[in-house]
mmCIF file of C-alpha atoms in Angstrom:
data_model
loop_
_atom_site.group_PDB
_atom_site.id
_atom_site.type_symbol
_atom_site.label_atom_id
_atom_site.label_comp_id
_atom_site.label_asym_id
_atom_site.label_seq_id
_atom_site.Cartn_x
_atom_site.Cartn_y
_atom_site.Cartn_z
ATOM 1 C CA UNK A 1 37.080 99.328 -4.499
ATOM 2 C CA UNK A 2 34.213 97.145 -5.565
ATOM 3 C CA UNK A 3 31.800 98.091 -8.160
ATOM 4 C CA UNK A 4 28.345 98.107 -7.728
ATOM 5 C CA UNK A 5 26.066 98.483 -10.952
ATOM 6 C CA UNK A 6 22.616 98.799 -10.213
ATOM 7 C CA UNK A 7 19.948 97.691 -12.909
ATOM 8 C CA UNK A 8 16.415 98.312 -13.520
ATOM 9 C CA UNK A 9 14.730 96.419 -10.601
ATOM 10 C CA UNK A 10 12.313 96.282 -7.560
ATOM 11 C CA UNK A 11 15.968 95.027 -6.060
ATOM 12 C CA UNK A 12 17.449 98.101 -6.847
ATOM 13 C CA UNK A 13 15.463 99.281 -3.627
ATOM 14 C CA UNK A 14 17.687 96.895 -1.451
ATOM 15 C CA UNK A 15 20.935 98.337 -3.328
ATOM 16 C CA UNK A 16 21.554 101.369 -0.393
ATOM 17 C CA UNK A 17 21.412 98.549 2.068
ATOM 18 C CA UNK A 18 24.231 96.376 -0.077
ATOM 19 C CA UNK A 19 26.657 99.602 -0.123
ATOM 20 C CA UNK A 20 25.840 99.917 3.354
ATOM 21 C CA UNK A 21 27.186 96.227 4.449
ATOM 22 C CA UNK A 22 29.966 96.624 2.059
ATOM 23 C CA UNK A 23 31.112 99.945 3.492
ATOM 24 C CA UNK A 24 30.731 98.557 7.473
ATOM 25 C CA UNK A 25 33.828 95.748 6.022
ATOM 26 C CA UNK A 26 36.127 98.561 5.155
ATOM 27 C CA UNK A 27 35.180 98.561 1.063
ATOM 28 C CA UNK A 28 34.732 101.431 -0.465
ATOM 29 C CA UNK A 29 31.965 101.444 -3.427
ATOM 30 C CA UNK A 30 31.638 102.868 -6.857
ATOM 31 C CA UNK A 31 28.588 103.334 -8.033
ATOM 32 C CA UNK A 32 26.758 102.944 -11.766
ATOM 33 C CA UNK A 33 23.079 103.525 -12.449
ATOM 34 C CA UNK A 34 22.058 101.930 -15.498
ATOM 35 C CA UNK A 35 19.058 103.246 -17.003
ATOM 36 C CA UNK A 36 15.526 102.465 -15.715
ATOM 37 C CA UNK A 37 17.114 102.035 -12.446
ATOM 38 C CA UNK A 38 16.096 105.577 -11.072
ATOM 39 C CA UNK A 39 12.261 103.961 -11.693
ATOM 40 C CA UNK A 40 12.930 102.508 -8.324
ATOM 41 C CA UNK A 41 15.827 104.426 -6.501
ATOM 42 C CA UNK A 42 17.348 108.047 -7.188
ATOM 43 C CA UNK A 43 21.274 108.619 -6.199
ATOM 44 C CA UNK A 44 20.158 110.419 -3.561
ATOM 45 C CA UNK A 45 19.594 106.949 -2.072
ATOM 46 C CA UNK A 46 23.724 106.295 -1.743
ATOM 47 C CA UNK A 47 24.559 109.783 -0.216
ATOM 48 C CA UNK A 48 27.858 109.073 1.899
ATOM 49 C CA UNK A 49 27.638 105.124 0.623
ATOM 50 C CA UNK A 50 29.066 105.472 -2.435
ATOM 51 C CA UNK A 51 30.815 107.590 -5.256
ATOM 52 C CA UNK A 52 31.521 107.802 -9.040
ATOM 53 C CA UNK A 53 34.129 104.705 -9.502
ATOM 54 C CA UNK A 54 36.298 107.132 -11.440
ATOM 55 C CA UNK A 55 36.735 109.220 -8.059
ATOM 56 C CA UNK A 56 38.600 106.408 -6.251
ATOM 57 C CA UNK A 57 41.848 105.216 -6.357
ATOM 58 C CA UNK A 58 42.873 102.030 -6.114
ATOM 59 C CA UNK A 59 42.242 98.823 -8.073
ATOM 60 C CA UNK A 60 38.668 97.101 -8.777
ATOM 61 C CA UNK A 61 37.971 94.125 -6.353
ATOM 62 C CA UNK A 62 34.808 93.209 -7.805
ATOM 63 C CA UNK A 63 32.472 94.108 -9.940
ATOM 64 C CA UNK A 64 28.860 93.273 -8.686
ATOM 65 C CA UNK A 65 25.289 93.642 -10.653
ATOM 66 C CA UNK A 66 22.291 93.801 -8.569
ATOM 67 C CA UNK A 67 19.953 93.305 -9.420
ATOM 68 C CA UNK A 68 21.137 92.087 -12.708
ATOM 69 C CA UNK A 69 18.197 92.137 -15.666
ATOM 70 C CA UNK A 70 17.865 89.989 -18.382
ATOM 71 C CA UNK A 71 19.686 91.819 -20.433
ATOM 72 C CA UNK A 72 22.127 92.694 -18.397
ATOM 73 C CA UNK A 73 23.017 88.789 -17.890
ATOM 74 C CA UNK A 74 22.426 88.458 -21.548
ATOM 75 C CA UNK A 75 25.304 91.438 -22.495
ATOM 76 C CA UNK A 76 27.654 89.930 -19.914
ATOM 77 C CA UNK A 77 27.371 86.670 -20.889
ATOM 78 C CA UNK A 78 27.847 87.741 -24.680
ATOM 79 C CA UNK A 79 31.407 89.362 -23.362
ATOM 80 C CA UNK A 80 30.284 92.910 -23.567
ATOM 81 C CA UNK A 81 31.507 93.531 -19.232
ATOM 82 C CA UNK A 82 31.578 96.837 -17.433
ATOM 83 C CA UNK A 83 34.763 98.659 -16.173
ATOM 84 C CA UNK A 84 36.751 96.326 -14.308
ATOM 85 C CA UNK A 85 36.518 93.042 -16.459
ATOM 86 C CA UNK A 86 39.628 91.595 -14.656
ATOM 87 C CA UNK A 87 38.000 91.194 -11.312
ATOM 88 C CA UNK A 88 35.657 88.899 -10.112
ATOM 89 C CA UNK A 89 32.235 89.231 -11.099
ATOM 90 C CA UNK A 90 29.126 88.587 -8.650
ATOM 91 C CA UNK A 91 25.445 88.787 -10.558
ATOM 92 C CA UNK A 92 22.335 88.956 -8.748
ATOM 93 C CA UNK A 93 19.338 88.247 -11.275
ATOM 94 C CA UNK A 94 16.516 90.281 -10.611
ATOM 95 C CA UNK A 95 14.091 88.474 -12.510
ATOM 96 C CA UNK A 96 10.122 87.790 -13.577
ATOM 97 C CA UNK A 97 9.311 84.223 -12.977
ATOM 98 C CA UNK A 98 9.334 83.831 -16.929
ATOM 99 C CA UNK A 99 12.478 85.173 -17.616
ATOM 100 C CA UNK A 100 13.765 83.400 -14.563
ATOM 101 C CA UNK A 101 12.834 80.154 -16.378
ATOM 102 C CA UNK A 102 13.765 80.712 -19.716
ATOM 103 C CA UNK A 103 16.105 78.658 -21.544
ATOM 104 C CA UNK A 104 18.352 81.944 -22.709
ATOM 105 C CA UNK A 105 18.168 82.941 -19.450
ATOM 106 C CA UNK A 106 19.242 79.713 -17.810
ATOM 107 C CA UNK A 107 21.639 79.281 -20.275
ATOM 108 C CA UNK A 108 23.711 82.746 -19.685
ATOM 109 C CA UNK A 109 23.705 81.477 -16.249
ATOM 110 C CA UNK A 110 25.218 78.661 -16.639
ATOM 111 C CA UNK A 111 27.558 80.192 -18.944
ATOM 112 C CA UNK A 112 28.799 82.665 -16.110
ATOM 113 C CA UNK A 113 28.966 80.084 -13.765
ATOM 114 C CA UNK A 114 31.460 78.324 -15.596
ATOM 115 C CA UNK A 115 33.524 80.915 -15.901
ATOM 116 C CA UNK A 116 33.515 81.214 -12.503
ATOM 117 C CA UNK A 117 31.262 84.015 -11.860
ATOM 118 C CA UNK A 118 29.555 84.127 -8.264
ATOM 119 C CA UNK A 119 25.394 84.230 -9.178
ATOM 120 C CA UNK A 120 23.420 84.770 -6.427
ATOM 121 C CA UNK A 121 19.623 84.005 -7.210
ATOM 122 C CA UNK A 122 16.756 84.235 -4.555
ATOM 123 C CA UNK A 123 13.455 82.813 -4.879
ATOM 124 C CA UNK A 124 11.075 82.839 -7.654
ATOM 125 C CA UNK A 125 13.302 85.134 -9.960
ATOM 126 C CA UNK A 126 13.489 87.942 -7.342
ATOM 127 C CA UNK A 127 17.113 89.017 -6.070
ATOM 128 C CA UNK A 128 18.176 87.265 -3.683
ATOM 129 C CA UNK A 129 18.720 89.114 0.092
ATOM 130 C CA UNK A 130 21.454 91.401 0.328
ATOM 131 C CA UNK A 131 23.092 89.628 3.200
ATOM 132 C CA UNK A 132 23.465 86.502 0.264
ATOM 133 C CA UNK A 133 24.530 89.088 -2.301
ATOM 134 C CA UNK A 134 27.250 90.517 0.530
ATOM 135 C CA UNK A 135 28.942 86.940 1.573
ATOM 136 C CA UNK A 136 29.095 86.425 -1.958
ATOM 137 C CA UNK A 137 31.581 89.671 -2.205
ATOM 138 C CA UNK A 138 33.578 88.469 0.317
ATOM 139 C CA UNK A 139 33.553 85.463 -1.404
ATOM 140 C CA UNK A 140 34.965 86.207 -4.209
ATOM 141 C CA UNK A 141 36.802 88.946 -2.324
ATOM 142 C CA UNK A 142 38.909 86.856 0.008
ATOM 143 C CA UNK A 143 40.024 87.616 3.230
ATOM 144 C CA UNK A 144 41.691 86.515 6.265
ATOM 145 C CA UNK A 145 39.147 84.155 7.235
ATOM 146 C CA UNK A 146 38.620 82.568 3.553
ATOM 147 C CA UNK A 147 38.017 78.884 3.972
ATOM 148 C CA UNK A 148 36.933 78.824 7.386
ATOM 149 C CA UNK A 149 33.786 77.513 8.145
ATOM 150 C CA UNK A 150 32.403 79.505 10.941
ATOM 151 C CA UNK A 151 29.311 78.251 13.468
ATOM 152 C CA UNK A 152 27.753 81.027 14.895
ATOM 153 C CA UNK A 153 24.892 81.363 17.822
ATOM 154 C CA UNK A 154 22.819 84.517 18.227
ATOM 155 C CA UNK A 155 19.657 85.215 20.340
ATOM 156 C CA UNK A 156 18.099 83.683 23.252
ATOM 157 C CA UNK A 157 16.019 80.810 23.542
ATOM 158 C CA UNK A 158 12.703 80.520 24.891
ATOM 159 C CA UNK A 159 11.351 77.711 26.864
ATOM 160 C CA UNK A 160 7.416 76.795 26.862
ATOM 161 C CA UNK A 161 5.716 76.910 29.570
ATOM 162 C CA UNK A 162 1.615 76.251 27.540
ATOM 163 C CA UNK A 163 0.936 76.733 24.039
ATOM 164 C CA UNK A 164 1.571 80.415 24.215
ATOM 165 C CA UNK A 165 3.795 81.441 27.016
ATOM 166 C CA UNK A 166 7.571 80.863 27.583
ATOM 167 C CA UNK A 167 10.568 81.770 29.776
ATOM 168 C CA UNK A 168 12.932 83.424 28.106
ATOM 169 C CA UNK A 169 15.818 86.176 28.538
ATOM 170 C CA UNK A 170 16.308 89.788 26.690
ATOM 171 C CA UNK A 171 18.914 89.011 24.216
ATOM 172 C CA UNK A 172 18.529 90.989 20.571
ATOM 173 C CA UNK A 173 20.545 88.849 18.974
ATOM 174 C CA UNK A 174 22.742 91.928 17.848
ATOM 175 C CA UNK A 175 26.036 90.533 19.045
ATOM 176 C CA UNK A 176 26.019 87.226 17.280
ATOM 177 C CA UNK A 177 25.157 88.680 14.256
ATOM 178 C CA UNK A 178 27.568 91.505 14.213
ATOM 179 C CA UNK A 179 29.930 88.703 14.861
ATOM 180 C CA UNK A 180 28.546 86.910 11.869
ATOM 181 C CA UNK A 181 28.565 89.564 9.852
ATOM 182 C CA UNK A 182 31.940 90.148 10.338
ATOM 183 C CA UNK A 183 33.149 86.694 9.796
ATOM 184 C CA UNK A 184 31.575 86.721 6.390
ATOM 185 C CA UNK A 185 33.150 90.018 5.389
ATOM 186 C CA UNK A 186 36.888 87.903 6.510
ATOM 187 C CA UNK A 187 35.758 85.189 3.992
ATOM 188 C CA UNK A 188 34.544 82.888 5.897
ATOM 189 C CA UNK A 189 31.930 80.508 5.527
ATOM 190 C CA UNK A 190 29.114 81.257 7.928
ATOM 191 C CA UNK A 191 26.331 79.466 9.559
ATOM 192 C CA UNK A 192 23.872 81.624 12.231
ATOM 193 C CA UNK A 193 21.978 79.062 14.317
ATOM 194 C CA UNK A 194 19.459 81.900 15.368
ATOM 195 C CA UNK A 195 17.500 81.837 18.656
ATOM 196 C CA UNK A 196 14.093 83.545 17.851
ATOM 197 C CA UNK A 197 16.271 86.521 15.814
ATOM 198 C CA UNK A 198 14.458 88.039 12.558
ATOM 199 C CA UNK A 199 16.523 86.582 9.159
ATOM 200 C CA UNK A 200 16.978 84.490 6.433
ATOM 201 C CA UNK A 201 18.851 83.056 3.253
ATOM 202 C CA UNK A 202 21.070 80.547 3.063
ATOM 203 C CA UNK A 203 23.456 79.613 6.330
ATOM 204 C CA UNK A 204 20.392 80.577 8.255
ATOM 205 C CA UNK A 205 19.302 77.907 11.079
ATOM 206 C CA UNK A 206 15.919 79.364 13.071
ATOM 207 C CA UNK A 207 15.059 77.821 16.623
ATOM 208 C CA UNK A 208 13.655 78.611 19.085
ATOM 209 C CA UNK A 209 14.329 76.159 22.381
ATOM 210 C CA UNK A 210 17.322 74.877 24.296
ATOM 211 C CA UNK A 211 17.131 71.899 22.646
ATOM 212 C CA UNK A 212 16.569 73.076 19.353
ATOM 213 C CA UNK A 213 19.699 74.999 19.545
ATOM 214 C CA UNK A 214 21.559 72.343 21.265
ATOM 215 C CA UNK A 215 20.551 70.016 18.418
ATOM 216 C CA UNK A 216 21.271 72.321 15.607
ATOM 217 C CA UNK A 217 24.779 73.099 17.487
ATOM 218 C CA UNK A 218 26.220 69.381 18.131
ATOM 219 C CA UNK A 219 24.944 68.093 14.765
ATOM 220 C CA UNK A 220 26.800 71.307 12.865
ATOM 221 C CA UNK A 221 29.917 71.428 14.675
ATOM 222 C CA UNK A 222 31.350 68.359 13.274
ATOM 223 C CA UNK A 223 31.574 70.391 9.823
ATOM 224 C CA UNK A 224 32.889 73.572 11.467
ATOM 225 C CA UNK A 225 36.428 74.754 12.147
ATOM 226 C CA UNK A 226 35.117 77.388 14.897
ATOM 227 C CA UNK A 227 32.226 77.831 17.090
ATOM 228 C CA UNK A 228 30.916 81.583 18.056
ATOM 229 C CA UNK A 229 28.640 80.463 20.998
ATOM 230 C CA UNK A 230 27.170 84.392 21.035
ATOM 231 C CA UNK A 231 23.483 82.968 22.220
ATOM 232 C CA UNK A 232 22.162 83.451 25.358
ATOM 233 C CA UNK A 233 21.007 79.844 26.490
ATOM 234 C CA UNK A 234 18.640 79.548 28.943
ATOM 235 C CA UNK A 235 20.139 77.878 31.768
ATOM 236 C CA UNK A 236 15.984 75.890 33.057
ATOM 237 C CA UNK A 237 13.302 74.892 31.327
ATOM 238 C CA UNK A 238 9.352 74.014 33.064
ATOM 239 C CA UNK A 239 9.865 70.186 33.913
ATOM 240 C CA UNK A 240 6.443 69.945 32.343
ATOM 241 C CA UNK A 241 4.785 72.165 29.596
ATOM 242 C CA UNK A 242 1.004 72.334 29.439
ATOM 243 C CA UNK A 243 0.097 71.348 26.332
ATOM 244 C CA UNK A 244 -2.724 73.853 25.523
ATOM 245 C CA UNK A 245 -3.363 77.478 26.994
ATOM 246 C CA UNK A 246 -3.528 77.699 31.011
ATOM 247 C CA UNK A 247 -6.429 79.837 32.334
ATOM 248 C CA UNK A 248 -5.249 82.707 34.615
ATOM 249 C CA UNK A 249 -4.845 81.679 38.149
ATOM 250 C CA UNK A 250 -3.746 83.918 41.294
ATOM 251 C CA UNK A 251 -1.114 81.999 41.602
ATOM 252 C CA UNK A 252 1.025 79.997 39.653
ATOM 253 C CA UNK A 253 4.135 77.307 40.802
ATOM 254 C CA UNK A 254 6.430 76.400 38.567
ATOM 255 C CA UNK A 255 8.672 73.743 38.403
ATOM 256 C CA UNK A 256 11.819 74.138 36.184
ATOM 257 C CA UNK A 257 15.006 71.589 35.684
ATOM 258 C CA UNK A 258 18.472 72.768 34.616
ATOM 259 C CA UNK A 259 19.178 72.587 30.873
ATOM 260 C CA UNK A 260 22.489 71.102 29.796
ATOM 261 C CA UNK A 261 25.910 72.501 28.962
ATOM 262 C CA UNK A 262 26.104 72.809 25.250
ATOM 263 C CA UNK A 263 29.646 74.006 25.496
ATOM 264 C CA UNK A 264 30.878 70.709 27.507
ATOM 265 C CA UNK A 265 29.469 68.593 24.819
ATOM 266 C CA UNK A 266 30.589 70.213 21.946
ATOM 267 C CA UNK A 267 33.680 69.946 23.178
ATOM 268 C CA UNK A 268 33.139 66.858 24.496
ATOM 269 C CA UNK A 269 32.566 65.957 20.725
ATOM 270 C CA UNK A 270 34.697 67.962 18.865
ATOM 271 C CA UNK A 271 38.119 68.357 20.831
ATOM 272 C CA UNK A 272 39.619 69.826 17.468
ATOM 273 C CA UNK A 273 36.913 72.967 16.965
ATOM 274 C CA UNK A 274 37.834 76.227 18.043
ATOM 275 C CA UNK A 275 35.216 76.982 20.668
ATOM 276 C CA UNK A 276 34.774 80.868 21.659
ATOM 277 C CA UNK A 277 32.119 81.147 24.277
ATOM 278 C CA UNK A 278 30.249 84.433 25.944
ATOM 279 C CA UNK A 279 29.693 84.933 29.832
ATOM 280 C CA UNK A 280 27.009 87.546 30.326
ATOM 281 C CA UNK A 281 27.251 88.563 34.133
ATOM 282 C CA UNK A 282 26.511 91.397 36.190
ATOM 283 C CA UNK A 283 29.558 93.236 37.426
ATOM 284 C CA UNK A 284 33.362 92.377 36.405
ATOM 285 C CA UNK A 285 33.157 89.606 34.010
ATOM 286 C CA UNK A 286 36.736 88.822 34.080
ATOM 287 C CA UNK A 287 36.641 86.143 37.300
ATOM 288 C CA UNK A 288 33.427 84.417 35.405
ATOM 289 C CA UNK A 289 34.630 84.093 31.953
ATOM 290 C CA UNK A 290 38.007 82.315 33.508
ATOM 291 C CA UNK A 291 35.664 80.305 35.443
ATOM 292 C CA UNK A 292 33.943 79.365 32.472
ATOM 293 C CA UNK A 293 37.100 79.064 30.001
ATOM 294 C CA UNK A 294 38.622 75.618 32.580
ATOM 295 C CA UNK A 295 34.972 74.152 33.298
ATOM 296 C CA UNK A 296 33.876 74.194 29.790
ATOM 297 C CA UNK A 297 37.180 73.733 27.839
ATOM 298 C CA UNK A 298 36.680 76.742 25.495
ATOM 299 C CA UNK A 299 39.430 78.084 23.955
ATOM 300 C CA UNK A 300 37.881 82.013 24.682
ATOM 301 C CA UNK A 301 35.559 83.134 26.428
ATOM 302 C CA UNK A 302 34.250 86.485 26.040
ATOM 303 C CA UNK A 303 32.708 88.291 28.996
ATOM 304 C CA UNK A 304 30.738 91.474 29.279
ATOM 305 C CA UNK A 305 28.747 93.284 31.813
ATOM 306 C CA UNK A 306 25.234 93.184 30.894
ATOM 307 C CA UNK A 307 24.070 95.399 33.967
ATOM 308 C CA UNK A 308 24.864 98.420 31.837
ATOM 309 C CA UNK A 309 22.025 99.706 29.589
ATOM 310 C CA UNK A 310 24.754 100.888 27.417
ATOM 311 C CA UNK A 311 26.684 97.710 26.184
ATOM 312 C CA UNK A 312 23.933 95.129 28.071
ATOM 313 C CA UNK A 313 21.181 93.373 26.261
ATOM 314 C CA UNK A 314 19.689 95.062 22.919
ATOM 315 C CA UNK A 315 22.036 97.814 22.892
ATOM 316 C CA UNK A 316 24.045 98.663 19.650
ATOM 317 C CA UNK A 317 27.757 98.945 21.691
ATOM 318 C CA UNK A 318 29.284 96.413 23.596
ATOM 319 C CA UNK A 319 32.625 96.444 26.194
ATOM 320 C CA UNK A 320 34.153 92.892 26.659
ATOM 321 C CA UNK A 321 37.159 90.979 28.422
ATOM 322 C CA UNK A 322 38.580 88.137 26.343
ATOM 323 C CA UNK A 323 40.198 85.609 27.949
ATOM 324 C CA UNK A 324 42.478 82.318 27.157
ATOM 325 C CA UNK A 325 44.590 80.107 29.153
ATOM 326 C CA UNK A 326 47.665 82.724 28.918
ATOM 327 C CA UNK A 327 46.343 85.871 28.389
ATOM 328 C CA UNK A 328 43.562 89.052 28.401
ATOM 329 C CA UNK A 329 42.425 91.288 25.666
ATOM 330 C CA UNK A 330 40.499 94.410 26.781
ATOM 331 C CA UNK A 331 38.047 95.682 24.170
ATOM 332 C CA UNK A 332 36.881 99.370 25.252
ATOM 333 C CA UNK A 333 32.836 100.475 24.277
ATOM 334 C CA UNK A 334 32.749 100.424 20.710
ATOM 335 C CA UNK A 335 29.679 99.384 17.744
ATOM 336 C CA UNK A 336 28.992 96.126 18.609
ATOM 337 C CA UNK A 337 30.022 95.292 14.420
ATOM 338 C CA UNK A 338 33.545 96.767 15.612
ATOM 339 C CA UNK A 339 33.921 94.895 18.832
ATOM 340 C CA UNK A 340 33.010 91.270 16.787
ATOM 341 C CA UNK A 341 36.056 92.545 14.493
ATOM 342 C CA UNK A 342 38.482 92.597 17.439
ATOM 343 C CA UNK A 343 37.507 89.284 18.551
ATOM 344 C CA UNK A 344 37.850 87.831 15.421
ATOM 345 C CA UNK A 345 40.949 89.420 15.355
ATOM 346 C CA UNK A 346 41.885 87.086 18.621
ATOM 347 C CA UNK A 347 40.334 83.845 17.288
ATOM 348 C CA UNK A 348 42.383 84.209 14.334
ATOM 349 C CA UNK A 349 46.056 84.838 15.963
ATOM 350 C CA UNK A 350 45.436 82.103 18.504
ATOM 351 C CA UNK A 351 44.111 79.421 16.205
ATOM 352 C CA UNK A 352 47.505 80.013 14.211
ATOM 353 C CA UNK A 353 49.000 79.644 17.687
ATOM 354 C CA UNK A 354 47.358 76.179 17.708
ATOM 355 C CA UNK A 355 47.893 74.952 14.741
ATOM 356 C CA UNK A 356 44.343 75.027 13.701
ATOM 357 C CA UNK A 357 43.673 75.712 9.953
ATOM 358 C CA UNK A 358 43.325 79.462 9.683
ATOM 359 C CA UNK A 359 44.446 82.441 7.493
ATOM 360 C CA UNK A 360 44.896 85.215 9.739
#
């Protein structure tokens, strides 16, 4: 169980959304109101996302404050701790820019720090996001991923072709970041290189072109143990971009050059990483992610039919094939958070195959 105490707070509005992530990695949450919290969210708020901690079994995992007040740091930090003292503690400050910069303030911090508490502080005193506050948990938490460092792609590029129009493709993003998601609630340490996906925080890489990504990618996967290559890359780009807006014409010819394999090189340049790469096809995508394991020296490739409106592009279930050298893993339509489990579950078992530094 983890232990969520909510103080007085506009972050106390983001707290349903916290219980939420926590409760989508298999956690279940107890839940404290401290008072003035209510100003800003009633319990109504955590209907079916959490309970009263004394109504669940089971030992406390954590014990997290967000948002965290003033005094709340101040009574912590003076050794007067909740329920659950003998688990790890994650604060989230929720915070006026004074108090934020006080030297009491900063002080208690510190003091937490050292003994090892996890403090998660956003900008300007506010709380920081909840997806921060979350990998923080699983942090602290541990899991079968702890101590990986996990690259992750999501989105789709675009490629310019003026000032204000591109070509790009109709990827949501969803599946790389249910795969990040995931990762982080395992422990691991997680990076999203994002390809014109809404986000933020800390791990968070935004870009927009092919060689933006590819950029990001090479330069990051020298400090990675695995690479989720979840992104859909665009495979051209217009050999030459007008540099302002073009005027409508009746009819326009464009010339576009191939792009380059980002796979290739990464493993060109990394021959150690754990590379699991995505083939998007229409039809069976078994034949094309083989295809694609051999020619671009992946170690899995995951394929799924994106002809379906069901599990294709933008939709919140997905249906995929994984593949290695020896063997095939079929993953049935399922939440797209659930399916980025099971092949997590894969990378894991067959990076201990390998020899490759895991903890699954």
């Amino acid at each position: 169980m983890i232990q969520l105490h909510v103080g007085p707070g506009p972050g106390a509005l983001e707290a349903p959304e916290l219980c939420r992530r926590l409760l989508a990695a298999g956690h279940q949450v107890g839940l404290s109101l401290e008072p003035g919290a209510t100003r800003f969210v009633g319990p109504l708020a955590f209907s079916g996302l959490a309970h009263d901690p004394a109504a669940l079994p089971g030992p406390v995992a954590a014990v997290v404050h967000a948002p965290a007040s003033a005094g709340t740091i101040a009574r912590i930090a003076g050794g007067l701790t909740s329920p659950g003292e003998d688990a790890p503690l994650v604060i989230a400050p929720d915070l006026d820019p004074q108090s934020a910069l006080h030297p009491a303030v900063r002080d208690n911090l510190s003091l937490l720090r050292g003994w090892g508490c996890a403090v998660v502080e956003g900008t300007g005193g506010r709380m920081a996001p909840v997806q921060e506050i979350a990998r923080a948990v699983f942090g602290v938490i541990g899991g079968p991923l702890r101590g990986l460092k996990v690259l992750v792609s999501a989105g789709g590029t675009r490629e310019p072709i003026d000032g204000v129009r591109y070509i790009g493709n109709r990827s949501s993003g969803k599946m790389g970041l249910a795969v990040a998601e995931e990762a982080a609630a395992r422990g691991a340490e997680v990076t999203v290189v994002a390809a014109n996906v809404a986000g933020g925080g800390s791990g968070w890489v935004p870009v927009e072109t092919f060689g933006e990504i590819r950029e990001e990618i090479l330069r990051r996967a020298k400090e990675a143990d695995a690479l989720v290559m979840a992104a859909a890359v665009s495979d051209f780009t217009p050999a030459a971009p007008f540099p302002g807006k073009m005027k409508r014409k009746e009819k326009l010819t464009l010339e576009l050059v191939a792009t380059g394999d980002i796979l290739r090189e990464v493993r060109a340049g990394n021959p150690d990483l754990f590379v699991v790469g995505f083939a998007a096809i229409h039809g069976d995508p078994v034949d094309e992610a083989r295809e694609k394991l051999l020619s671009k020296g992946a170690d899995l490739v995951v394929g799924n039919d994106v002809s379906r409106d069901d599990i294709g592009f933008g939709a919140d279930e997905n249906e995929v094939y994984v593949v290695s050298a020896g063997r095939e893993w079929f993953f049935p339509r399922a939440p797209k958070r659930r399916i980025a489990g099971a092949i997590l579950d894969v990378m894991a078992e067959e990076m201990s195959k390998k020899g490759r530094k895991s903890n699954g």
